[in-house]
Amino acid sequence: MKTLLSTLIALGALTLGSSVHCAQLRGIVQDANGKAVPNAVLVAMPEGVAVPPANAAIEVVDQIDKEFVPYVKPVRVGSLVRFPNKDNIQHHVYSFSSAKKFELPLYKGAQSEPVRFDKPGVVKLGCNVHDWMVAYVYVTDAPYFGKTVADGSIVLKDLPSGRYRVHVWHPQVEASEEELAKRVDLAGGDSLTVNWSVKLKPAFRPLRAPTPGDGGYR
Amino acid sequence: MIRYAYRFLSSRVVLFCICSTLLPISVVRADWGADASITTVYNNNVNNALEVRDRRHDLTTTVGLNVGYFAQLTTNTSASVRGLLEQNFSAHYSGLYNTGIGLRAQLRHKFALGSGSPWLSGSLQAIHRDYHDQLRSGWRYDAGLNYGQPLSERVLMGASIRYDSFVADRTSPPVVPGFATNAYDISGWSLGGNGTFLITPADRISLGYTLRDGTVVASTPPDFTWFGISRAILPDPVFSSESLFVAYRTNAKTDIVSLNWSHELDRRLSFNFGYSFYRSRIEANFGNYYSSLFSANIGYSL
C-alpha cells in the first residue's frame, strides 16, 4: 500500500513537473480573404534535439456514404492506417502517391488490412469505384502535429521547451511547405499563437450529383 | 378492345421485367440508388417544320424518377440496371402529354485503376411512351457505346455511337394510296463527340457534336412536294388546331451541337442548363429544318 502511494505521488509530481515545463502552440490558418481553413495540418518539428521515437499508432480513415472520413488525416511516419468500409457496398481504395503506393481491392466491412505509411509525404487516396472520393493522408516524421478544425485553429499541447520549425499543409494550399515554414522558440508555460494566411487553389474532383444524360452512379 | 389489352399488357410486361430483374439483386445487397429530376425544355420547332411560318413552339416539363442498383462485377467492371419512370407535360399540345416507363442497363469498364483512366460503357434502354395522342404511343429503344478519356482532373473527352429506334404501338389505315401510315416509326445511327471541362470545383460545362443519320418525322401543312421523299404519311391532330397538319416520315442527316452547364449545389443536388441546336438535312436536298432547344433541369440523388 505504501509503495503504491509513493508511486502515485511520484507520478503526479512528474506529470505536474512536465506540464509546468511544457508549452502550447496554437495555429490559426486563414485563406486570403480571412476565412477559416479547416483540415490544414500544423506540424512542429523540434530543432537541435533528438526527436522522440514514434509509437506504432493505428489510425483510421473511414468510408461513409461513399466519402472518405476524414478528408485529411495526419499521421506519424510508421503509423498503420486502417480503412474500414462502413458502407453496405464495396470500395476499392488506392493511392498512386510516391510516399505510399498501395491498393485495397474491392472489399466490404470494417476488417481491412492496415496499411503502413513508412515515408513522409502526402498520400492522395481515391476509390476506383467512386471517382469522386478523395482524401489525403499527410505523413510526417515530426512528433507534434494536428489539423485545424472548423474555425481554422489547432492547439498542439505539451510541447517541450525549445526551438521548433513549424509549418502548415493543406491539399489546396498553393505555397510550398518551405514558404510557409516559421521558427518559434517555446519556453515552459508559454502559450504561443502563430497565424498563417494562405492562398488556396480550387480542389477539382468528378461531380457526384446527378446530371442529365450521365447515366451515372453515385 | 385488343388494342387496350395490348397497351395494358405491354406496360405490365415492362413492370414485370423491371421487378424480376431488380428484386433478386437485393439478396446480394447491391448498391441501390434513385435519382429524381425535373426538366423543362423550350423547343422553338417542336414539329420539325421547314418553313418558319409552320413552326410550332412548345414548353415541356418532365418529372422523372429512376430507381435501380449498381454492382461492381470485377475490379474495373461494373453493371447497373435502372427502372425509369417519366411524366411529360406539354404547355401547348395536350396530345404530347405522355408517360414513359422503361428499363436501362449499362455495363462499364475502366481500362486501368484510378479516376484518370479511360473507360468504355455499353447501354441498352427500352422505354414505352404512352401519349394522349395514341398514334404517337410506342416503344423507344436505344443501344449505345460511350468512350471516355480523362485528360486531366478537369477535362474529359468522350465519343459515342448509338442506335435509336421508335416503334409505334398501332398503325392507321392508309390515308394516301401507296404510302404507309407508320409515320412515327423512326430509327437512326448517331456518332458523337464531346468535351467536358470543370470550370470550378462545382461547375462543369460540356460541348458536344452529334451526327445522326436516320429517319425523322416532320409535321407541316399538307404539301405535295413532300410525297417524293416521304416513307409514311399520317394526319397529325396534335398540331391541327388551326389548319390540318400532316406528319411525314423521311430520311435526314441531323447535326446537333449542344452546350451544357451543370452546377453542383451539394453532393446530391445539381442545377443544369443546356442549349442544343439541331439542323436536319432532308434527303435529296429537299431542305433543312432547324430547332433550338433550351433546357433547365434539377437533379437530385435520393
CSV table of C-alpha atoms in Angstrom, one decimal, chain A residues 20-110:
chain,number,residue,atom,x,y,z
A,20,VAL,CA,4.9,23.2,-16.0
A,21,HIS,CA,7.8,22.9,-18.4
A,22,CYS,CA,5.7,22.3,-21.4
A,23,ALA,CA,4.3,24.9,-23.8
A,24,GLN,CA,1.4,25.1,-26.1
A,25,LEU,CA,1.3,26.2,-29.7
A,26,ARG,CA,-1.8,27.5,-31.3
A,27,GLY,CA,-2.0,27.7,-35.0
A,28,ILE,CA,-4.6,29.7,-36.9
A,29,VAL,CA,-4.9,29.2,-40.7
A,30,GLN,CA,-7.0,31.5,-42.8
A,31,ASP,CA,-7.3,32.0,-46.5
A,32,ALA,CA,-6.5,35.2,-48.4
A,33,ASN,CA,-10.0,36.5,-47.6
A,34,GLY,CA,-9.6,35.9,-43.9
A,35,LYS,CA,-11.9,32.8,-43.9
A,36,ALA,CA,-11.0,29.9,-41.6
A,37,VAL,CA,-9.3,27.0,-43.3
A,38,PRO,CA,-10.2,23.6,-41.7
A,39,ASN,CA,-8.3,20.4,-42.4
A,40,ALA,CA,-4.9,22.2,-42.5
A,41,VAL,CA,-2.1,20.2,-40.9
A,42,LEU,CA,0.1,22.0,-38.4
A,43,VAL,CA,3.5,20.4,-37.9
A,44,ALA,CA,6.0,21.3,-35.2
A,45,MET,CA,9.5,19.8,-35.6
A,46,PRO,CA,11.9,20.4,-32.7
A,47,GLU,CA,15.3,21.6,-33.7
A,48,GLY,CA,18.6,20.6,-32.1
A,49,VAL,CA,17.2,17.8,-30.1
A,50,ALA,CA,16.5,14.2,-30.6
A,51,VAL,CA,13.1,13.5,-31.9
A,52,PRO,CA,11.1,11.2,-29.7
A,53,PRO,CA,10.5,7.8,-31.3
A,54,ALA,CA,7.2,7.2,-33.0
A,55,ASN,CA,4.7,4.9,-31.4
A,56,ALA,CA,3.2,2.3,-33.6
A,57,ALA,CA,-0.2,4.0,-33.7
A,58,ILE,CA,-3.1,2.6,-35.6
A,59,GLU,CA,-5.1,5.3,-37.3
A,60,VAL,CA,-8.4,5.1,-39.2
A,61,VAL,CA,-9.8,6.6,-42.4
A,62,ASP,CA,-13.4,5.6,-42.7
A,63,GLN,CA,-15.6,5.3,-45.8
A,64,ILE,CA,-19.1,6.5,-45.0
A,65,ASP,CA,-21.8,7.3,-47.5
A,66,LYS,CA,-19.3,7.0,-50.4
A,67,GLU,CA,-16.9,9.5,-48.9
A,68,PHE,CA,-13.6,9.2,-47.0
A,69,VAL,CA,-13.9,10.4,-43.4
A,70,PRO,CA,-11.8,12.4,-42.6
A,71,TYR,CA,-10.8,14.3,-45.6
A,72,VAL,CA,-7.3,14.9,-44.2
A,73,LYS,CA,-5.6,12.6,-41.8
A,74,PRO,CA,-2.2,13.5,-40.4
A,75,VAL,CA,-0.1,10.5,-39.2
A,76,ARG,CA,3.4,9.9,-37.9
A,77,VAL,CA,5.8,8.0,-40.1
A,78,GLY,CA,5.5,4.3,-39.4
A,79,SER,CA,1.8,4.5,-38.5
A,80,LEU,CA,-0.6,1.9,-39.6
A,81,VAL,CA,-3.8,3.1,-41.1
A,82,ARG,CA,-7.0,1.0,-41.4
A,83,PHE,CA,-9.6,1.8,-44.0
A,84,PRO,CA,-12.8,0.3,-42.7
A,85,ASN,CA,-15.7,0.3,-45.1
A,86,LYS,CA,-18.8,1.3,-43.3
A,87,ASP,CA,-21.0,1.4,-46.4
A,88,ASN,CA,-23.0,-1.6,-47.4
A,89,ILE,CA,-21.2,-1.8,-50.7
A,90,GLN,CA,-17.7,-2.4,-52.0
A,91,HIS,CA,-15.0,0.1,-52.2
A,92,HIS,CA,-11.6,-0.1,-53.8
A,93,VAL,CA,-9.1,2.2,-52.1
A,94,TYR,CA,-5.8,3.1,-53.9
A,95,SER,CA,-3.0,5.6,-54.0
A,96,PHE,CA,-0.5,6.4,-56.7
A,97,SER,CA,1.4,8.9,-54.5
A,98,SER,CA,5.2,8.4,-54.3
A,99,ALA,CA,5.0,8.5,-50.4
A,100,LYS,CA,2.9,5.4,-50.5
A,101,LYS,CA,1.6,3.4,-53.4
A,102,PHE,CA,-1.0,0.8,-52.4
A,103,GLU,CA,-4.3,-0.7,-53.4
A,104,LEU,CA,-7.0,-2.4,-51.3
A,105,PRO,CA,-9.0,-4.2,-54.0
A,106,LEU,CA,-12.8,-4.5,-53.7
A,107,TYR,CA,-13.8,-5.1,-50.1
A,108,LYS,CA,-16.6,-4.6,-47.7
A,109,GLY,CA,-16.7,-4.4,-43.9
A,110,ALA,CA,-14.5,-2.9,-41.2
